[in-house]
Every structure is written in structure tokens, then in C-alpha cells.
Amino acid sequence: MKGEQGLFPTREDLVIEEALGPQGISEKNKANQNQKKLVQTTGKESYALVHERKRDELGHEPLRMDMFIECHSKKDENRTPSTVEAANYMAQMHEKREKLSEGSQDLPAENDILSQ
């Protein structure tokens, strides 16, 4: 647990953690995990390594959308989105991509799906 002011737990955090015990901490961690909307599926592989691998696979620099899909999809045959929220974002990205003209660049813009 981290204190509000920094990286180290406060005395109050330590007292609460001790009172909860291992089972209580486990339950609290499960509850926190269930609140996650997006799940990164790269494991221990860094984004830089994923980017490099994807670039080699595609033969050109991957788009931000390609990287999002790569990092938030299960590693199954169908590249299933890791969560419902990730699936929604991917659908929105595909929609916006369809509207782009041929040759347009994948530049960040205010309020775009990937910049939020």
C-alpha cells in the first residue's frame, strides 16, 4: 500500500494491512483488480520490445491503433480484446480509421480515442 503523499505506506496503511491479514489483503487486491477497465496483455515484455517486434512483423512503423490492439488483446488466434472496454475502444478506433482518407497520418489530436 502506498501513502497518499508518497511511495511509502503511511503508519495508518500499515496498521490496516496488519489488521486485514493475508486473506483480507488478498480480497482487497481482488476487488481492486476487478475495477480495472483495461488489461495490458504484454506480460513482462516492454512496450518498446512490443513496438520493435510489431515493426518487424509489419515491415513499417506500427500505428498507435496497432500498438493498442497488440497490447490489449489476448494472445489467442482471434486476437480477442482483453476486456469489454478494450473491445469498445477498438471498435471506435476501427470506425475512425474507416473515415480517414488514404495516406492520412496517424497523428495525436485533441480528444482522440488513443489520447484519452
Short mmCIF file of N, CA and C in Angstrom, two decimals:
data_model
loop_
_atom_site.label_atom_id
_atom_site.label_comp_id
_atom_site.label_asym_id
_atom_site.label_seq_id
_atom_site.Cartn_x
_atom_site.Cartn_y
_atom_site.Cartn_z
N MET A 1 0.84 -1.19 0.00
CA MET A 1 0.00 0.00 0.00
C MET A 1 0.88 1.24 0.00
N LYS A 2 0.42 2.25 -0.63
CA LYS A 2 1.19 3.50 -0.69
C LYS A 2 0.41 4.60 0.01
N GLY A 3 1.15 5.41 0.75
CA GLY A 3 0.53 6.57 1.37
C GLY A 3 0.17 7.61 0.32
N GLU A 4 -0.76 8.47 0.66
CA GLU A 4 -1.21 9.49 -0.29
C GLU A 4 -0.10 10.46 -0.67
N GLN A 5 0.82 10.71 0.22
CA GLN A 5 1.85 11.71 -0.02
C GLN A 5 3.07 11.18 -0.75
N GLY A 6 3.23 9.87 -0.86
CA GLY A 6 4.45 9.39 -1.49
C GLY A 6 4.42 7.92 -1.81
N LEU A 7 5.62 7.38 -1.97
CA LEU A 7 5.78 6.00 -2.38
C LEU A 7 5.70 5.02 -1.22
N PHE A 8 5.86 5.50 -0.02
CA PHE A 8 5.92 4.60 1.12
C PHE A 8 4.59 4.58 1.87
N PRO A 9 4.25 3.41 2.43
CA PRO A 9 2.98 3.33 3.15
C PRO A 9 3.01 4.19 4.41
N THR A 10 1.87 4.75 4.73
CA THR A 10 1.76 5.53 5.97
C THR A 10 1.60 4.56 7.13
N ARG A 11 1.74 5.07 8.31
CA ARG A 11 1.56 4.24 9.50
C ARG A 11 0.15 3.66 9.52
N GLU A 12 -0.82 4.49 9.13
CA GLU A 12 -2.22 4.05 9.08
C GLU A 12 -2.39 2.89 8.09
N ASP A 13 -1.75 2.99 6.93
CA ASP A 13 -1.81 1.92 5.93
C ASP A 13 -1.27 0.62 6.51
N LEU A 14 -0.16 0.71 7.23
CA LEU A 14 0.46 -0.48 7.80
C LEU A 14 -0.43 -1.12 8.86
N VAL A 15 -1.08 -0.30 9.68
CA VAL A 15 -1.99 -0.81 10.71
C VAL A 15 -3.17 -1.52 10.06
N ILE A 16 -3.74 -0.91 9.03
CA ILE A 16 -4.88 -1.51 8.32
C ILE A 16 -4.46 -2.82 7.67
N GLU A 17 -3.28 -2.82 7.04
CA GLU A 17 -2.79 -4.03 6.37
C GLU A 17 -2.59 -5.16 7.38
N GLU A 18 -2.04 -4.82 8.54
CA GLU A 18 -1.82 -5.83 9.57
C GLU A 18 -3.15 -6.37 10.09
N ALA A 19 -4.14 -5.48 10.25
CA ALA A 19 -5.45 -5.90 10.75
C ALA A 19 -6.17 -6.80 9.74
N LEU A 20 -6.00 -6.53 8.46
CA LEU A 20 -6.66 -7.34 7.43
C LEU A 20 -6.09 -8.74 7.35
N GLY A 21 -4.79 -8.86 7.55
CA GLY A 21 -4.15 -10.16 7.41
C GLY A 21 -4.03 -10.54 5.94
N PRO A 22 -3.35 -11.64 5.66
CA PRO A 22 -3.12 -12.04 4.27
C PRO A 22 -4.42 -12.27 3.48
N GLN A 23 -5.41 -12.89 4.11
CA GLN A 23 -6.68 -13.16 3.42
C GLN A 23 -7.41 -11.86 3.09
N GLY A 24 -7.43 -10.94 4.02
CA GLY A 24 -8.09 -9.65 3.79
C GLY A 24 -7.40 -8.85 2.70
N ILE A 25 -6.07 -8.88 2.71
CA ILE A 25 -5.31 -8.17 1.68
C ILE A 25 -5.60 -8.80 0.31
N SER A 26 -5.66 -10.13 0.27
CA SER A 26 -5.97 -10.82 -0.98
C SER A 26 -7.34 -10.41 -1.51
N GLU A 27 -8.33 -10.36 -0.63
CA GLU A 27 -9.68 -9.95 -1.05
C GLU A 27 -9.70 -8.51 -1.55
N LYS A 28 -8.97 -7.65 -0.86
CA LYS A 28 -8.90 -6.24 -1.28
C LYS A 28 -8.24 -6.13 -2.65
N ASN A 29 -7.16 -6.90 -2.87
CA ASN A 29 -6.48 -6.88 -4.17
C ASN A 29 -7.39 -7.40 -5.28
N LYS A 30 -8.18 -8.44 -5.00
CA LYS A 30 -9.12 -8.96 -5.99
C LYS A 30 -10.16 -7.91 -6.36
N ALA A 31 -10.66 -7.21 -5.36
CA ALA A 31 -11.66 -6.16 -5.61
C ALA A 31 -11.05 -5.05 -6.47
N ASN A 32 -9.82 -4.65 -6.17
CA ASN A 32 -9.15 -3.62 -6.97
C ASN A 32 -8.92 -4.11 -8.40
N GLN A 33 -8.52 -5.37 -8.55
CA GLN A 33 -8.27 -5.93 -9.88
C GLN A 33 -9.55 -5.94 -10.71
N ASN A 34 -10.68 -6.22 -10.08
CA ASN A 34 -11.96 -6.27 -10.80
C ASN A 34 -12.42 -4.90 -11.27
N GLN A 35 -11.85 -3.83 -10.73
CA GLN A 35 -12.23 -2.47 -11.14
C GLN A 35 -11.46 -2.00 -12.37
N LYS A 36 -10.45 -2.75 -12.79
CA LYS A 36 -9.66 -2.35 -13.95
C LYS A 36 -10.52 -2.40 -15.20
N LYS A 37 -10.41 -1.37 -16.04
CA LYS A 37 -11.17 -1.32 -17.28
C LYS A 37 -10.36 -1.85 -18.45
N LEU A 38 -9.06 -1.63 -18.43
CA LEU A 38 -8.19 -2.10 -19.50
C LEU A 38 -7.11 -2.98 -18.89
N VAL A 39 -6.81 -4.08 -19.57
CA VAL A 39 -5.81 -5.01 -19.09
C VAL A 39 -4.71 -5.11 -20.14
N GLN A 40 -3.51 -4.79 -19.74
CA GLN A 40 -2.36 -4.91 -20.64
C GLN A 40 -1.98 -6.38 -20.72
N THR A 41 -1.78 -6.90 -21.93
CA THR A 41 -1.52 -8.32 -22.10
C THR A 41 -0.09 -8.61 -22.56
N THR A 42 0.81 -7.66 -22.38
CA THR A 42 2.18 -7.84 -22.85
C THR A 42 3.03 -8.61 -21.86
N GLY A 43 2.53 -8.84 -20.67
CA GLY A 43 3.30 -9.55 -19.66
C GLY A 43 4.53 -8.76 -19.27
N LYS A 44 5.67 -9.43 -19.23
CA LYS A 44 6.92 -8.77 -18.84
C LYS A 44 7.57 -8.03 -19.99
N GLU A 45 7.04 -8.21 -21.20
CA GLU A 45 7.62 -7.57 -22.38
C GLU A 45 7.29 -6.08 -22.38
N SER A 46 8.29 -5.24 -22.54
CA SER A 46 8.09 -3.79 -22.51
C SER A 46 7.40 -3.32 -23.79
N TYR A 47 6.80 -2.13 -23.72
CA TYR A 47 6.17 -1.55 -24.90
C TYR A 47 7.20 -1.36 -26.02
N ALA A 48 8.42 -1.01 -25.65
CA ALA A 48 9.47 -0.81 -26.65
C ALA A 48 9.74 -2.10 -27.42
N LEU A 49 9.80 -3.22 -26.70
CA LEU A 49 10.03 -4.50 -27.38
C LEU A 49 8.83 -4.91 -28.22
N VAL A 50 7.63 -4.65 -27.72
CA VAL A 50 6.41 -4.95 -28.48
C VAL A 50 6.42 -4.12 -29.76
N HIS A 51 6.77 -2.84 -29.64
CA HIS A 51 6.82 -1.94 -30.79
C HIS A 51 7.83 -2.45 -31.83
N GLU A 52 9.00 -2.84 -31.36
CA GLU A 52 10.04 -3.34 -32.27
C GLU A 52 9.59 -4.62 -32.97
N ARG A 53 9.00 -5.54 -32.22
CA ARG A 53 8.51 -6.80 -32.80
C ARG A 53 7.42 -6.53 -33.83
N LYS A 54 6.49 -5.63 -33.50
CA LYS A 54 5.39 -5.31 -34.41
C LYS A 54 5.92 -4.63 -35.67
N ARG A 55 6.91 -3.75 -35.53
CA ARG A 55 7.52 -3.08 -36.68
C ARG A 55 8.16 -4.11 -37.61
N ASP A 56 8.87 -5.08 -37.04
CA ASP A 56 9.50 -6.13 -37.85
C ASP A 56 8.43 -6.98 -38.55
N GLU A 57 7.35 -7.26 -37.84
CA GLU A 57 6.26 -8.06 -38.40
C GLU A 57 5.56 -7.35 -39.55
N LEU A 58 5.31 -6.05 -39.40
CA LEU A 58 4.58 -5.28 -40.41
C LEU A 58 5.47 -4.77 -41.54
N GLY A 59 6.74 -4.57 -41.25
CA GLY A 59 7.64 -4.01 -42.24
C GLY A 59 7.62 -2.49 -42.27
N HIS A 60 6.90 -1.87 -41.34
CA HIS A 60 6.86 -0.40 -41.21
C HIS A 60 6.49 -0.08 -39.77
N GLU A 61 6.59 1.19 -39.42
CA GLU A 61 6.24 1.61 -38.05
C GLU A 61 4.77 1.30 -37.78
N PRO A 62 4.48 0.65 -36.66
CA PRO A 62 3.07 0.36 -36.35
C PRO A 62 2.31 1.64 -35.98
N LEU A 63 1.05 1.68 -36.35
CA LEU A 63 0.19 2.79 -35.96
C LEU A 63 -0.13 2.67 -34.47
N ARG A 64 -0.57 3.75 -33.88
CA ARG A 64 -0.95 3.72 -32.46
C ARG A 64 -2.06 2.70 -32.24
N MET A 65 -2.96 2.60 -33.20
CA MET A 65 -4.05 1.63 -33.11
C MET A 65 -3.50 0.20 -33.10
N ASP A 66 -2.51 -0.07 -33.95
CA ASP A 66 -1.88 -1.39 -33.98
C ASP A 66 -1.28 -1.74 -32.63
N MET A 67 -0.62 -0.75 -32.02
CA MET A 67 0.00 -0.98 -30.72
C MET A 67 -1.04 -1.21 -29.64
N PHE A 68 -2.13 -0.44 -29.67
CA PHE A 68 -3.18 -0.63 -28.67
C PHE A 68 -3.75 -2.04 -28.78
N ILE A 69 -4.05 -2.46 -30.00
CA ILE A 69 -4.61 -3.79 -30.21
C ILE A 69 -3.62 -4.86 -29.76
N GLU A 70 -2.36 -4.69 -30.09
CA GLU A 70 -1.33 -5.65 -29.70
C GLU A 70 -1.21 -5.76 -28.18
N CYS A 71 -1.31 -4.64 -27.49
CA CYS A 71 -1.08 -4.61 -26.04
C CYS A 71 -2.33 -4.88 -25.21
N HIS A 72 -3.51 -4.89 -25.84
CA HIS A 72 -4.75 -5.08 -25.09
C HIS A 72 -5.62 -6.19 -25.66
N SER A 73 -4.98 -7.16 -26.33
CA SER A 73 -5.69 -8.31 -26.87
C SER A 73 -5.08 -9.57 -26.29
N LYS A 74 -5.92 -10.59 -26.15
CA LYS A 74 -5.42 -11.89 -25.73
C LYS A 74 -4.55 -12.44 -26.85
N LYS A 75 -3.64 -13.30 -26.51
CA LYS A 75 -2.70 -13.83 -27.49
C LYS A 75 -3.26 -15.07 -28.19
N ASP A 76 -4.58 -15.16 -28.30
CA ASP A 76 -5.20 -16.28 -28.99
C ASP A 76 -5.22 -16.04 -30.50
N GLU A 77 -5.71 -17.01 -31.23
CA GLU A 77 -5.74 -16.95 -32.70
C GLU A 77 -6.55 -15.77 -33.22
N ASN A 78 -7.61 -15.40 -32.52
CA ASN A 78 -8.52 -14.34 -32.98
C ASN A 78 -8.17 -12.96 -32.47
N ARG A 79 -7.12 -12.86 -31.61
CA ARG A 79 -6.74 -11.57 -31.02
C ARG A 79 -7.93 -10.94 -30.30
N THR A 80 -8.58 -11.72 -29.46
CA THR A 80 -9.74 -11.28 -28.71
C THR A 80 -9.36 -10.14 -27.77
N PRO A 81 -10.14 -9.06 -27.73
CA PRO A 81 -9.85 -7.97 -26.78
C PRO A 81 -9.84 -8.49 -25.35
N SER A 82 -8.96 -7.94 -24.53
CA SER A 82 -8.79 -8.42 -23.16
C SER A 82 -9.98 -8.09 -22.27
N THR A 83 -10.69 -7.02 -22.56
CA THR A 83 -11.86 -6.63 -21.76
C THR A 83 -12.93 -6.05 -22.68
N VAL A 84 -14.13 -5.91 -22.14
CA VAL A 84 -15.22 -5.29 -22.90
C VAL A 84 -14.86 -3.85 -23.24
N GLU A 85 -14.25 -3.16 -22.30
CA GLU A 85 -13.85 -1.76 -22.52
C GLU A 85 -12.83 -1.67 -23.66
N ALA A 86 -11.86 -2.58 -23.68
CA ALA A 86 -10.87 -2.60 -24.77
C ALA A 86 -11.56 -2.86 -26.10
N ALA A 87 -12.54 -3.75 -26.12
CA ALA A 87 -13.29 -4.04 -27.35
C ALA A 87 -14.02 -2.80 -27.84
N ASN A 88 -14.61 -2.04 -26.91
CA ASN A 88 -15.31 -0.80 -27.28
C ASN A 88 -14.34 0.21 -27.89
N TYR A 89 -13.18 0.39 -27.27
CA TYR A 89 -12.18 1.32 -27.80
C TYR A 89 -11.72 0.87 -29.19
N MET A 90 -11.50 -0.43 -29.35
CA MET A 90 -11.04 -0.94 -30.65
C MET A 90 -12.09 -0.70 -31.73
N ALA A 91 -13.36 -0.90 -31.38
CA ALA A 91 -14.44 -0.65 -32.35
C ALA A 91 -14.46 0.82 -32.75
N GLN A 92 -14.31 1.72 -31.77
CA GLN A 92 -14.28 3.15 -32.07
C GLN A 92 -13.09 3.51 -32.96
N MET A 93 -11.94 2.89 -32.69
CA MET A 93 -10.75 3.15 -33.49
C MET A 93 -10.95 2.68 -34.93
N HIS A 94 -11.54 1.49 -35.09
CA HIS A 94 -11.79 0.98 -36.45
C HIS A 94 -12.75 1.90 -37.20
N GLU A 95 -13.77 2.39 -36.50
CA GLU A 95 -14.73 3.32 -37.11
C GLU A 95 -14.02 4.58 -37.60
N LYS A 96 -13.21 5.16 -36.74
CA LYS A 96 -12.49 6.39 -37.10
C LYS A 96 -11.49 6.13 -38.22
N ARG A 97 -10.87 4.96 -38.20
CA ARG A 97 -9.89 4.62 -39.24
C ARG A 97 -10.57 4.52 -40.60
N GLU A 98 -11.79 3.99 -40.63
CA GLU A 98 -12.54 3.87 -41.88
C GLU A 98 -12.83 5.24 -42.48
N LYS A 99 -12.99 6.24 -41.63
CA LYS A 99 -13.33 7.59 -42.08
C LYS A 99 -12.10 8.36 -42.59
N LEU A 100 -10.90 7.90 -42.23
CA LEU A 100 -9.68 8.60 -42.66
C LEU A 100 -9.46 8.42 -44.16
N SER A 101 -8.96 9.45 -44.78
CA SER A 101 -8.65 9.34 -46.20
C SER A 101 -7.34 8.58 -46.38
N GLU A 102 -7.17 7.99 -47.55
CA GLU A 102 -5.96 7.24 -47.87
C GLU A 102 -4.74 8.15 -47.73
N GLY A 103 -3.71 7.66 -47.05
CA GLY A 103 -2.47 8.42 -46.92
C GLY A 103 -2.46 9.40 -45.76
N SER A 104 -3.57 9.54 -45.03
CA SER A 104 -3.55 10.46 -43.90
C SER A 104 -2.70 9.87 -42.79
N GLN A 105 -2.15 10.73 -41.96
CA GLN A 105 -1.23 10.29 -40.93
C GLN A 105 -1.96 10.02 -39.63
N ASP A 106 -1.34 9.17 -38.82
CA ASP A 106 -1.88 8.78 -37.52
C ASP A 106 -1.29 9.69 -36.44
N LEU A 107 -1.68 10.96 -36.46
CA LEU A 107 -1.13 11.92 -35.51
C LEU A 107 -2.10 12.12 -34.34
N PRO A 108 -1.56 12.30 -33.12
CA PRO A 108 -2.44 12.55 -31.99
C PRO A 108 -3.21 13.85 -32.18
N ALA A 109 -4.46 13.83 -31.78
CA ALA A 109 -5.29 15.03 -31.85
C ALA A 109 -6.03 15.17 -30.54
N GLU A 110 -6.43 16.37 -30.24
CA GLU A 110 -7.15 16.62 -29.00
C GLU A 110 -8.41 15.75 -28.98
N ASN A 111 -8.63 15.07 -27.86
CA ASN A 111 -9.80 14.23 -27.63
C ASN A 111 -9.91 13.02 -28.56
N ASP A 112 -8.80 12.58 -29.18
CA ASP A 112 -8.93 11.36 -29.98
C ASP A 112 -8.93 10.15 -29.05
N ILE A 113 -9.39 9.03 -29.56
CA ILE A 113 -9.58 7.83 -28.76
C ILE A 113 -8.31 7.41 -28.03
N LEU A 114 -7.17 7.46 -28.70
CA LEU A 114 -5.93 7.00 -28.09
C LEU A 114 -5.30 8.01 -27.16
N SER A 115 -5.69 9.26 -27.24
CA SER A 115 -5.10 10.28 -26.38
C SER A 115 -5.88 10.45 -25.08
N GLN A 116 -6.98 9.80 -24.94
CA GLN A 116 -7.81 9.97 -23.74
C GLN A 116 -7.34 9.09 -22.62
#
